[in-house]
XYZ file of C-alpha atoms in Angstrom:
769
model
C -19.166 30.378 -14.142
C -19.310 30.219 -17.952
C -17.521 32.596 -20.329
C -20.807 33.907 -21.607
C -21.827 35.031 -18.182
C -18.523 36.744 -17.547
C -19.044 38.624 -20.922
C -22.487 39.682 -20.124
C -21.391 40.993 -16.726
C -18.512 42.890 -18.215
C -20.856 44.455 -20.815
C -23.220 45.543 -18.021
C -20.327 47.087 -15.888
C -19.726 50.769 -15.824
C -17.210 52.544 -18.023
C -15.251 53.559 -14.940
C -15.030 49.946 -13.793
C -13.803 48.951 -17.349
C -11.144 51.623 -17.311
C -9.834 50.312 -13.839
C -9.852 46.858 -15.157
C -7.762 47.802 -18.186
C -5.272 49.536 -15.930
C -5.019 46.301 -13.865
C -4.566 44.256 -16.941
C -1.917 46.474 -18.190
C -0.048 46.180 -14.952
C -0.454 42.395 -14.906
C 0.817 42.042 -18.406
C 3.878 44.162 -17.668
C 4.575 42.123 -14.670
C 4.467 39.001 -16.757
C 6.681 40.675 -19.326
C 9.075 41.610 -16.400
C 9.312 37.993 -15.189
C 9.711 36.584 -18.771
C 12.442 39.152 -19.516
C 14.094 38.386 -16.204
C 14.080 34.646 -16.957
C 15.488 35.312 -20.357
C 18.335 37.393 -18.765
C 18.987 34.603 -16.326
C 19.435 32.158 -19.310
C 21.615 34.556 -21.071
C 23.768 34.902 -17.887
C 23.910 31.294 -17.482
C 24.970 30.850 -21.058
C 27.669 33.528 -20.639
C 28.995 31.630 -17.547
C 28.923 28.364 -19.441
C 30.872 29.745 -22.351
C 33.447 31.371 -20.034
C 33.897 28.222 -18.014
C 34.101 26.028 -20.988
C 36.679 28.169 -22.691
C 38.890 28.305 -19.491
C 38.672 24.530 -18.761
C 39.258 23.493 -22.329
C 42.178 25.951 -22.407
C 43.584 24.408 -19.237
C 43.017 20.874 -20.583
C 44.695 21.744 -23.949
C 47.739 23.202 -21.950
C 48.091 20.085 -19.838
C 47.792 17.808 -22.772
C 50.397 19.713 -24.819
C 52.686 19.869 -21.885
C 52.439 16.195 -21.394
C 52.811 15.123 -24.985
C 55.678 17.713 -25.524
C 57.850 16.238 -22.837
C 56.774 12.552 -23.055
C 58.768 11.794 -26.144
C 61.939 11.417 -23.940
C 60.414 8.227 -22.211
C 59.136 6.942 -25.498
C 62.475 7.354 -27.248
C 64.351 5.373 -24.515
C 61.766 2.553 -24.645
C 62.147 2.322 -28.451
C 66.024 2.442 -28.026
C 65.767 -0.571 -25.596
C 63.496 -2.520 -27.814
C 66.092 -2.425 -30.731
C 69.049 -3.996 -28.743
C 69.512 -6.057 -25.693
C 71.670 -3.754 -23.395
C 73.376 -4.663 -20.310
C 72.201 -3.148 -16.977
C 75.296 -0.863 -17.006
C 74.497 0.299 -20.575
C 70.916 0.947 -19.676
C 71.803 2.964 -16.643
C 74.334 4.976 -18.650
C 71.829 5.723 -21.381
C 69.018 6.793 -18.907
C 71.574 9.143 -17.097
C 72.433 10.772 -20.425
C 68.768 11.420 -21.099
C 68.193 12.587 -17.570
C 71.011 15.103 -17.669
C 69.829 16.595 -21.036
C 66.152 16.942 -19.754
C 64.920 19.701 -17.619
C 61.648 18.179 -17.406
C 62.081 14.781 -15.505
C 63.357 14.532 -12.009
C 63.942 10.813 -12.360
C 64.075 8.188 -15.169
C 64.020 4.475 -14.349
C 63.641 0.985 -15.828
C 61.653 -1.875 -14.389
C 60.459 -5.409 -15.466
C 58.434 -8.297 -14.240
C 61.480 -9.796 -12.456
C 61.246 -7.018 -10.038
C 64.588 -5.468 -11.464
C 64.729 -1.755 -10.892
C 67.314 0.579 -12.519
C 67.105 4.280 -11.477
C 69.105 6.875 -13.216
C 68.695 9.348 -10.236
C 70.333 6.845 -7.872
C 67.318 5.765 -5.937
C 67.724 2.147 -4.704
C 64.569 -0.016 -3.884
C 64.018 -0.891 -0.270
C 63.794 -4.558 0.864
C 60.460 -6.146 -0.053
C 59.827 -3.681 -2.926
C 57.304 -5.050 -5.525
C 57.571 -3.308 -8.781
C 54.867 -5.246 -10.427
C 52.346 -3.650 -8.109
C 53.322 -0.093 -8.941
C 50.701 1.913 -10.880
C 53.189 3.307 -13.411
C 54.234 -0.340 -14.398
C 50.694 -1.832 -14.450
C 49.141 0.837 -16.510
C 52.032 0.856 -19.216
C 51.737 -3.069 -19.520
C 48.061 -2.998 -19.647
C 47.603 -0.068 -22.018
C 50.556 -0.967 -24.162
C 51.017 2.674 -24.863
C 52.106 5.887 -23.302
C 50.384 6.079 -19.745
C 50.205 8.576 -16.967
C 49.631 8.024 -13.164
C 47.453 10.116 -10.968
C 49.157 13.146 -9.491
C 50.383 12.243 -6.007
C 52.463 13.704 -3.260
C 56.177 12.501 -2.891
C 56.916 13.173 0.709
C 60.564 12.318 0.293
C 61.094 14.957 -2.393
C 58.572 17.341 -1.003
C 57.079 17.546 -4.402
C 53.729 16.740 -6.430
C 54.682 14.006 -9.014
C 53.128 12.346 -11.926
C 54.743 9.383 -13.604
C 54.999 8.918 -17.390
C 55.521 5.321 -18.602
C 56.023 3.480 -21.863
C 56.436 -0.290 -22.479
C 59.557 -1.749 -24.102
C 58.261 -3.570 -27.199
C 59.258 -7.205 -27.797
C 60.571 -7.449 -24.227
C 60.435 -10.895 -22.804
C 60.604 -9.608 -19.287
C 57.774 -6.989 -19.743
C 60.032 -4.056 -19.313
C 58.710 -0.484 -18.850
C 60.605 2.793 -19.015
C 59.170 5.579 -16.689
C 59.936 9.001 -15.667
C 58.732 11.306 -12.723
C 57.742 14.778 -13.496
C 57.161 17.651 -10.975
C 53.778 19.180 -11.475
C 53.834 21.774 -8.711
C 54.645 24.672 -10.885
C 51.942 23.714 -13.390
C 49.116 23.318 -10.883
C 50.243 26.485 -9.111
C 49.748 28.319 -12.353
C 46.379 26.647 -13.048
C 45.059 27.510 -9.495
C 45.976 31.206 -10.101
C 43.735 31.441 -13.207
C 40.522 33.544 -12.472
C 37.564 33.247 -14.774
C 36.010 36.257 -13.221
C 36.593 38.843 -10.463
C 35.815 36.350 -7.669
C 35.881 33.173 -9.559
C 38.572 30.393 -9.440
C 39.760 27.301 -10.937
C 40.462 24.039 -9.071
C 41.309 20.363 -9.843
C 39.952 17.099 -8.387
C 41.016 13.493 -9.067
C 38.608 10.699 -9.830
C 38.567 9.746 -6.139
C 37.326 13.176 -5.018
C 40.726 14.471 -3.818
C 41.522 18.051 -4.286
C 44.777 18.474 -6.342
C 44.758 22.297 -6.950
C 42.741 25.077 -5.311
C 43.655 28.743 -4.425
C 42.000 28.508 -1.020
C 42.956 24.930 -0.016
C 46.673 24.564 -1.380
C 49.845 25.848 0.049
C 52.399 25.045 -2.715
C 55.457 26.155 -0.571
C 54.704 23.527 2.146
C 52.452 21.335 0.036
C 49.693 21.566 2.790
C 46.720 20.286 0.736
C 43.221 19.740 2.074
C 42.602 16.697 -0.211
C 39.118 15.908 1.380
C 37.504 19.247 2.156
C 33.761 18.657 3.158
C 32.589 21.688 1.087
C 33.452 19.803 -2.101
C 32.451 16.288 -0.999
C 28.751 16.746 -2.135
C 30.011 18.586 -5.405
C 32.007 15.320 -6.172
C 28.951 13.053 -5.510
C 26.842 15.290 -7.839
C 29.505 14.871 -10.610
C 29.186 11.058 -10.558
C 25.340 11.125 -11.095
C 25.071 14.158 -13.424
C 25.118 13.958 -17.207
C 25.587 17.721 -17.699
C 29.078 19.550 -17.469
C 27.407 22.764 -16.478
C 25.354 23.434 -13.281
C 24.367 26.089 -10.833
C 25.821 25.182 -7.384
C 26.494 26.585 -3.914
C 30.143 26.287 -2.735
C 30.508 27.362 0.928
C 28.593 30.670 0.984
C 28.926 31.481 -2.692
C 26.282 30.493 -5.225
C 27.394 30.412 -8.935
C 28.012 28.407 -12.010
C 30.565 25.552 -12.216
C 31.841 24.200 -15.501
C 33.445 20.688 -15.615
C 36.059 19.193 -17.982
C 37.333 15.630 -17.654
C 41.051 14.811 -18.391
C 41.137 11.036 -18.882
C 44.819 10.864 -19.270
C 45.580 12.134 -15.782
C 42.283 11.097 -14.247
C 41.496 14.663 -13.360
C 38.263 16.932 -13.137
C 39.083 20.458 -14.286
C 36.561 22.991 -12.613
C 35.799 26.706 -13.374
C 33.601 28.409 -10.812
C 32.091 31.841 -11.487
C 30.096 33.330 -8.598
C 26.634 34.853 -9.351
C 27.632 38.123 -7.941
C 30.234 38.537 -10.728
C 27.315 38.559 -13.166
C 24.966 40.575 -11.092
C 25.476 43.741 -13.127
C 23.568 42.113 -15.944
C 20.522 41.510 -13.608
C 20.862 45.122 -12.355
C 20.455 46.469 -15.791
C 17.471 44.360 -16.553
C 15.848 45.408 -13.156
C 16.573 49.066 -13.576
C 15.223 48.993 -17.292
C 12.050 46.959 -16.186
C 11.402 49.290 -13.139
C 11.702 52.318 -15.393
C 9.383 50.995 -17.958
C 6.884 49.934 -15.347
C 6.849 53.349 -13.634
C 6.536 55.053 -17.095
C 3.580 52.792 -18.103
C 1.748 53.222 -14.815
C 2.165 57.094 -14.970
C 0.867 57.175 -18.567
C -2.027 54.922 -17.761
C -3.048 57.007 -14.878
C -2.918 60.158 -16.807
C -5.091 58.657 -19.594
C -7.494 57.201 -16.930
C -7.934 60.705 -15.390
C -8.504 62.365 -18.633
C -11.152 59.814 -19.788
C -12.808 59.875 -16.353
C -13.020 63.817 -16.334
C -14.181 64.174 -20.017
C -16.128 61.110 -20.627
C -16.944 58.940 -17.772
C -18.036 61.651 -15.391
C -20.458 63.422 -17.837
C -21.882 60.024 -18.718
C -22.437 59.005 -15.080
C -23.994 62.469 -14.474
C -26.309 61.955 -17.508
C -27.255 58.496 -16.277
C -28.005 59.920 -12.769
C -30.267 62.558 -14.334
C -32.192 60.029 -16.374
C -32.687 57.743 -13.313
C -34.157 60.715 -11.500
C -36.971 61.074 -14.064
C -40.220 59.593 -12.756
C -42.702 58.799 -15.452
C -45.359 57.219 -13.185
C -47.061 60.531 -12.192
C -45.589 63.059 -14.564
C -44.947 62.528 -18.265
C -43.889 66.008 -19.004
C -40.454 65.768 -17.353
C -37.331 66.546 -19.304
C -33.543 66.745 -19.002
C -32.426 70.226 -17.988
C -28.662 69.678 -17.278
C -26.339 71.620 -19.446
C -23.703 69.153 -20.790
C -20.552 70.126 -22.730
C -19.819 69.371 -26.268
C -21.442 66.292 -27.895
C -23.418 65.518 -24.622
C -25.738 68.543 -25.095
C -26.908 67.290 -28.497
C -27.438 63.839 -26.816
C -29.668 65.489 -24.236
C -31.726 67.305 -26.894
C -32.281 64.016 -28.718
C -33.322 62.263 -25.449
C -35.959 65.067 -24.774
C -37.359 64.710 -28.347
C -37.582 60.982 -27.932
C -39.429 61.492 -24.489
C -41.921 63.798 -26.214
C -42.735 61.426 -28.978
C -43.074 58.507 -26.629
C -45.369 60.357 -24.242
C -48.518 60.230 -26.356
C -47.987 56.654 -27.380
C -47.407 55.638 -23.863
C -50.516 57.373 -22.531
C -52.752 55.687 -25.185
C -51.519 52.114 -24.731
C -51.147 52.186 -20.943
C -54.652 51.429 -20.063
C -55.282 48.734 -22.759
C -52.046 47.034 -22.102
C -52.675 46.910 -18.324
C -56.116 45.375 -18.777
C -54.972 42.885 -21.495
C -52.038 41.938 -19.294
C -54.022 41.309 -16.283
C -56.702 39.187 -18.188
C -53.919 37.210 -19.980
C -52.095 36.431 -16.693
C -55.247 35.374 -15.036
C -56.206 33.057 -17.965
C -52.656 31.605 -18.070
C -52.622 30.837 -14.291
C -56.123 29.214 -14.443
C -55.095 27.163 -17.510
C -51.824 26.072 -15.851
C -53.570 25.153 -12.701
C -56.303 23.146 -14.444
C -53.684 21.157 -16.375
C -51.691 20.445 -13.331
C -54.819 19.232 -11.447
C -55.966 17.048 -14.398
C -52.414 15.435 -14.784
C -52.164 14.840 -11.189
C -55.637 13.217 -10.999
C -54.812 11.036 -13.964
C -51.500 10.029 -12.532
C -53.116 9.129 -9.115
C -55.857 7.127 -10.838
C -53.365 5.231 -12.856
C -51.258 4.499 -9.677
C -54.449 3.441 -7.782
C -55.577 1.100 -10.410
C -52.180 -0.498 -10.557
C -51.862 -0.759 -6.948
C -55.438 -2.390 -6.677
C -54.473 -4.949 -9.350
C -51.284 -5.781 -7.555
C -53.086 -6.033 -4.178
C -55.830 -8.131 -5.509
C -53.309 -10.498 -7.092
C -51.305 -10.749 -3.948
C -54.529 -11.203 -1.834
C -55.864 -14.038 -3.993
C -52.541 -15.797 -4.659
C -50.925 -15.819 -1.333
C -50.721 -19.287 0.343
C -52.056 -17.948 3.655
C -55.766 -17.402 4.335
C -56.673 -13.731 4.992
C -59.831 -12.248 6.463
C -60.585 -8.518 7.168
C -63.248 -7.691 9.740
C -64.812 -4.223 10.481
C -65.029 -2.986 14.158
C -68.597 -4.311 14.463
C -67.454 -7.907 13.682
C -68.753 -7.920 10.041
C -66.668 -9.656 7.351
C -65.298 -7.173 4.779
C -63.033 -9.351 2.707
C -61.728 -12.998 2.465
C -59.504 -14.594 -0.002
C -59.800 -17.917 -1.688
C -57.097 -19.715 0.541
C -59.590 -19.448 3.420
C -62.163 -21.386 1.410
C -59.480 -24.060 0.669
C -58.581 -24.509 4.352
C -61.903 -24.386 5.939
C -64.340 -25.163 3.144
C -66.526 -22.177 4.119
C -67.472 -19.377 1.539
C -68.404 -15.599 2.273
C -72.099 -16.319 2.253
C -71.646 -18.911 5.147
C -70.201 -16.338 7.439
C -72.464 -13.583 9.025
C -70.517 -12.438 12.065
C -67.101 -13.111 13.769
C -68.701 -14.878 16.666
C -70.687 -17.180 14.349
C -67.322 -17.702 12.423
C -65.583 -19.151 15.559
C -68.559 -21.471 16.177
C -68.343 -22.803 12.502
C -64.636 -23.786 12.886
C -65.211 -25.071 16.345
C -62.636 -23.002 18.247
C -62.563 -23.559 22.041
C -64.506 -21.044 24.150
C -61.440 -20.204 26.124
C -59.605 -19.120 23.061
C -62.666 -17.289 21.786
C -62.981 -15.293 24.935
C -59.319 -14.206 24.794
C -59.442 -13.303 21.163
C -62.848 -11.479 21.323
C -61.938 -9.542 24.503
C -58.803 -8.284 22.707
C -60.755 -7.435 19.595
C -63.468 -5.383 21.443
C -60.998 -3.461 23.528
C -58.352 -3.007 20.689
C -56.007 -4.989 22.947
C -52.849 -3.614 24.463
C -50.842 -5.195 21.583
C -50.909 -4.902 17.797
C -51.007 -8.493 17.065
C -51.547 -11.886 18.608
C -50.526 -15.272 17.434
C -52.311 -18.547 18.322
C -51.939 -22.228 17.275
C -55.447 -23.594 16.906
C -57.125 -26.854 16.044
C -60.226 -26.215 13.890
C -62.970 -28.242 12.296
C -63.512 -27.808 8.475
C -66.919 -27.752 6.785
C -66.402 -31.449 5.930
C -65.726 -32.282 9.588
C -62.026 -32.752 9.201
C -59.562 -31.672 12.173
C -56.784 -29.220 10.878
C -54.040 -27.595 12.922
C -53.676 -24.022 11.854
C -51.437 -21.035 12.923
C -53.511 -17.875 13.447
C -52.298 -14.260 13.594
C -54.678 -11.529 14.688
C -53.680 -7.995 13.609
C -55.646 -5.041 15.103
C -55.613 -1.759 13.257
C -55.872 1.672 14.724
C -59.341 2.273 12.952
C -60.867 -0.781 14.665
C -60.527 -3.268 11.809
C -59.104 -6.714 12.408
C -56.968 -8.847 9.952
C -56.824 -12.500 10.661
C -54.449 -14.679 8.772
C -54.692 -18.576 8.944
C -51.815 -20.917 7.885
C -52.433 -24.576 7.584
C -49.675 -26.405 9.589
C -51.224 -29.856 9.602
C -48.627 -31.461 7.486
C -45.801 -29.672 9.192
C -46.921 -31.067 12.533
C -47.127 -34.606 11.094
C -43.597 -34.197 9.691
C -42.264 -32.854 13.056
C -43.705 -35.833 14.888
C -42.172 -38.276 12.405
C -38.895 -36.518 12.585
C -38.956 -36.674 16.491
C -39.598 -40.443 16.297
C -36.801 -41.055 13.733
C -34.471 -39.029 15.833
C -35.094 -41.213 18.954
C -34.659 -44.462 17.044
C -31.362 -43.050 15.526
C -30.025 -42.028 18.923
C -30.911 -45.492 20.318
C -29.126 -47.176 17.449
C -26.191 -44.741 17.960
C -25.958 -45.551 21.632
C -26.113 -49.376 20.913
C -23.395 -49.042 18.288
C -21.096 -47.217 20.604
C -21.804 -49.669 23.518
C -21.085 -52.549 21.163
C -17.726 -50.845 19.929
C -16.718 -50.303 23.441
C -17.383 -53.826 24.593
C -15.887 -55.361 21.577
C -12.665 -53.183 21.999
C -12.231 -54.440 25.545
C -12.943 -58.081 24.336
C -10.343 -57.702 21.682
C -7.626 -56.138 23.675
C -7.417 -58.955 26.275
C -6.387 -61.760 23.801
C -4.335 -59.295 21.869
C -2.354 -58.338 24.989
C -1.636 -62.114 25.445
C -0.455 -62.448 21.728
C 1.956 -59.386 22.069
C 3.177 -60.684 25.555
C 3.984 -64.274 24.281
C 5.478 -62.873 20.976
C 7.919 -60.801 22.998
C 8.753 -63.771 25.307
C 9.286 -66.000 22.039
C 11.481 -63.173 20.533
C 13.736 -63.200 23.591
C 14.047 -67.068 23.384
C 16.618 -68.951 21.522
C 15.180 -69.367 18.047
C 16.551 -69.145 14.472
C 17.053 -65.745 12.919
C 14.413 -66.381 10.384
C 11.911 -67.376 12.957
C 12.927 -64.301 15.096
C 12.103 -62.140 12.089
C 8.757 -63.581 11.832
C 8.073 -63.126 15.631
C 9.217 -59.434 15.230
C 6.562 -59.048 12.486
C 3.956 -60.669 14.734
C 4.977 -58.253 17.659
C 4.850 -55.079 15.379
C 1.612 -56.108 13.860
C 0.067 -56.892 17.255
C 1.208 -53.449 18.544
C -0.366 -51.686 15.638
C -3.512 -53.598 16.048
C -3.614 -52.809 19.679
C -3.080 -48.999 18.995
C -5.986 -49.228 16.475
C -8.314 -50.842 18.917
C -7.289 -48.300 21.589
C -8.194 -45.507 19.181
C -11.485 -47.173 18.281
C -12.151 -47.635 22.017
C -11.416 -43.889 22.829
C -13.354 -42.836 19.791
C -16.386 -45.053 20.989
C -16.254 -43.570 24.434
C -16.180 -39.968 23.082
C -19.085 -40.634 20.566
C -21.144 -42.292 23.397
C -20.405 -39.452 25.829
C -18.808 -41.730 28.398
C -15.317 -40.347 28.391
C -14.262 -39.173 31.863
C -11.405 -36.746 32.632
C -9.408 -36.669 35.636
C -8.487 -33.503 37.543
C -5.374 -34.388 39.393
C -1.957 -32.595 40.025
C 0.141 -32.874 36.962
C 3.744 -32.095 36.018
C 3.678 -30.906 32.303
C 7.352 -31.428 31.868
C 7.219 -35.056 33.091
C 4.267 -35.810 30.814
C 6.099 -34.308 27.817
C 9.340 -36.112 28.471
C 7.474 -39.386 28.890
C 6.033 -38.984 25.492
C 9.302 -38.073 23.854
C 10.861 -41.392 25.321
C 7.948 -43.245 23.705
C 8.778 -42.042 20.274
C 12.528 -41.972 20.746
C 13.274 -45.505 19.341
C 11.455 -44.899 16.130
C 13.038 -41.495 15.581
C 16.484 -43.123 16.112
C 15.542 -45.747 13.616
C 14.678 -43.057 11.049
C 17.814 -40.972 11.996
C 15.547 -38.044 12.900
C 16.438 -35.236 15.411
C 14.261 -34.765 18.387
C 14.091 -31.232 19.920
C 12.333 -30.292 23.066
C 11.992 -26.945 24.628
C 10.016 -25.802 27.750
C 10.250 -22.500 29.421
C 9.039 -21.530 33.055
C 6.076 -23.825 32.534
C 8.043 -26.678 34.071
C 7.978 -24.747 37.392
C 4.229 -24.916 37.702
C 2.152 -27.897 38.851
C -1.343 -27.896 37.437
C -4.628 -29.858 37.633
C -5.178 -31.920 34.537
C -5.563 -35.486 33.224
C -1.977 -36.606 32.608
C -3.003 -39.764 30.931
C -5.103 -37.847 28.281
C -2.452 -35.130 27.911
C 0.131 -37.794 27.283
C -2.113 -39.345 24.752
C -2.446 -36.133 22.885
C 1.413 -35.602 22.908
C 1.807 -39.299 21.803
C -0.598 -38.888 18.850
C 0.955 -35.662 17.544
C 4.603 -36.828 18.000
C 4.035 -40.299 16.555
C 2.205 -38.776 13.504
C 5.152 -36.325 13.085
C 7.791 -39.048 13.149
C 5.655 -41.291 10.950
C 5.381 -38.596 8.173
C 9.012 -37.375 8.416
C 11.695 -39.081 6.386
C 14.545 -36.716 7.370
C 15.163 -33.601 9.327
C 13.714 -33.059 12.893
C 10.590 -33.209 15.025
C 10.338 -30.705 17.901
C 8.052 -30.269 20.923
C 7.680 -26.774 22.352
C 5.958 -25.677 25.562
C 5.471 -22.001 26.062
C 3.976 -20.157 29.019
C 1.656 -17.444 27.529
C -0.095 -16.043 30.739
C -0.042 -16.798 34.470
C -1.872 -15.452 37.534
C -2.567 -16.666 41.076
C -5.126 -19.248 40.018
C -4.494 -20.245 36.549
C -1.773 -20.541 33.867
C -2.163 -20.507 29.951
C 0.271 -22.601 27.822
C 0.761 -23.230 24.148
C 1.946 -26.618 23.011
C 3.082 -27.084 19.438
C 4.674 -30.078 17.524
C 6.648 -29.151 14.439
C 8.067 -31.560 11.856
C 9.918 -31.276 8.510
C 7.906 -34.099 6.847
C 5.659 -34.398 3.802
C 3.272 -31.599 4.787
C -0.338 -31.172 4.013
C -1.961 -29.617 0.851
C -3.982 -26.462 1.576
C -7.197 -27.839 0.247
C -6.867 -30.898 2.636
C -6.335 -28.970 5.910
C -10.128 -28.893 6.652
C -10.505 -32.731 6.290
C -7.655 -34.083 8.484
C -9.686 -33.727 11.758
C -12.456 -35.822 10.330
C -12.980 -39.428 11.633
C -11.165 -42.234 9.783
C -9.676 -39.593 7.320
C -6.133 -38.784 6.078
C -4.983 -36.091 3.714
C -4.604 -38.628 0.887
C -5.461 -42.395 0.344
C -1.928 -42.922 -0.591
C -0.801 -41.932 2.798
C -2.873 -44.822 4.378
C -1.184 -47.329 2.081
C 2.360 -45.956 2.664
C 2.377 -44.943 6.337
C -0.649 -46.786 7.792
C -2.869 -45.728 10.424
C -6.725 -45.275 10.943
C -6.976 -41.697 10.732
C -8.413 -41.403 14.262
C -5.317 -39.914 15.946
C -6.061 -36.322 15.197
C -9.841 -36.574 15.587
C -9.508 -38.124 19.114
C -6.677 -35.516 20.051
C -9.099 -32.776 19.034
C -12.025 -34.336 20.996
C -9.833 -34.680 24.191
C -8.894 -31.023 23.770
C -12.422 -30.033 23.573
C -13.053 -31.710 26.847
C -10.200 -29.494 28.205
C -11.665 -26.352 26.723
C -9.308 -26.085 23.720
C -8.985 -27.041 20.152
C -6.220 -28.379 17.815
C -4.962 -26.144 15.005
C -2.492 -26.717 12.102
C -0.229 -24.642 9.897
C 1.461 -26.585 7.028
C 3.347 -26.062 3.867
C 3.157 -29.026 1.343
C 6.569 -30.843 1.066
C 8.144 -28.711 3.698
C 6.510 -29.678 7.039
C 3.667 -28.974 9.528
C 3.122 -27.488 12.941
C 0.164 -28.709 15.123
C -0.600 -26.442 18.245
C -3.140 -25.927 20.956
C -3.617 -23.589 23.993
C -4.930 -24.850 27.294
C -5.756 -22.838 30.519
C -4.950 -24.914 33.634
C -5.920 -24.493 37.128
C -2.836 -24.133 39.318
C -2.009 -26.550 42.058
C -0.942 -25.041 45.211
C 0.318 -27.411 47.881
C -1.661 -27.272 51.055
C -4.777 -25.956 49.414
């Protein structure tokens, strides 16, 4: 809703409504003022709490600092004295005892150096194994090279809370340090008794979150201190992450303001906590003042509203009601007769005078205006109706013209012949493509029966088509492939479609498919010749592979016999090359023979009881020598699958394992090759297993993964040169798996390794069945 609409509605509203709205706005504004004032008071209270807390914590910190520096001069004086002269241990002890006797501040003064020498004026003797250089008072003085203070700690042997003050002895080759112990129990007792407000308190925590002084958690007579009270654990965590030294927090059941001061010398946090209830009197003052002002404003507003309503709004409403009661349709002599007070009576007289003056004019113009209005409205309506009809007609004519041009262009330029016949069989329309196909023009065609005679359609087809045309047929369209005769006497094969419209008209489309038929016949003949050549090729490869394997087996056999005979090392090396080359050639021929059988469709699969574990181990033994030669680790894992005997072709399954494992060993220079057999599903009749071969070899690039299963293909030409092979192993394995109802898949990362895997569902072998 726009602002203009809201203003218009407000202007049209009654005065009484406007007065009520003003009262509501006054209350809302005062409420907003109350909340703003309350927020300002809250900030003022918080600032008061901040200033009080800051003053107390800074005062405590100043007192602690003054107390330390005032009494630390004794340690510094002893250190300076020892740095000026090399005293004996007895002299050092005597000097420290003198200072200790004169001091009412230190409970103990002692000397220590890096040689673990300890001289204590209070008479304390180090225990066996005592390591002075690990003591905080010693380390801090050496590292700081100035006056240093340890954390406040509980000395159980003295039943006292202690802080050590240390100072290094300058120019000391032994890194000597003078230190003194000071009791801080009295000091922190005084600090914990300070009250920033009626219910507020002050407490101390060290940098590790331990409570040092607190009025509720410290008994100074027995030194029973609750160092890790859970109420303050979260507060300590907040200190570490907060950048502000003043926060509103909840401690136990009390909500209030806490002010923080950090004493770096003693590693202490000084806290001042002022509960909110101690400052509640400020909020009560604000609330009382605001409520008083609100009640006073509401009472005054109501009084003003009642006075305005009684002396202004009510008379106006009464006047409006009287005016609405006047009916000028039947009686133009009516006048206001209500007696109004004060200014309203003169307003009534003025209105009655205006009514008298308007009466004559209204009576004179009423008739003419009504006639003129009626004629004008009728003329406007008629004109608008004519303009709308005219525009609609022009638009429809333009659309029809465009549609007709489009349909004519499509009808004449479509590459399919089209005829339209009326229900009586008379030709209504025919495009130029019909003339190109048949050679007949519209003038040659008189009736649909005569048309079928002209193109020489068989009587059987004519009877079917005409019967459907005369009875509208039970279907909307019929397709027929016909052989027609053109006007020149040529035979053409055409595809005809008959569409029957609901008004009895028939649309016939004719598509010349003569060339397509010729192409199809040629294609079929070419396919027969190609299949025959492919079969001949496959039979030739199979026969040649058999013929080549026979002499090659003899070469390999005799080379092995010759290798085992007594010949020179050089000749034995040549024989090993012959044997190795023969075996490679035999594998290539075997691959070609299997590929030929698969391609010729002559591969036969056995369906005999098979032990998967035995087949897998046999394949592993075959590749074991090559793996040992390359120093590769062979891993094999099989689960419950080894407990099942299945129906399969063990020879072909072994061939798949051999191809995958030999490839894995061939392309792996270091690392391992693993064969895993996993049972995925088993029931009474079948089991489903997943087989995977994983290597840590050269891997396969992602853009080459789709090519490795193609015949005579490897991922890269350089692989053939470096590792050898025909590229048939994976193709043959994948083809054998297709015979078993599966397929070979691969996952690989280039330069990291590959995993080839497949899933086979076997029929279970049950003995006796």
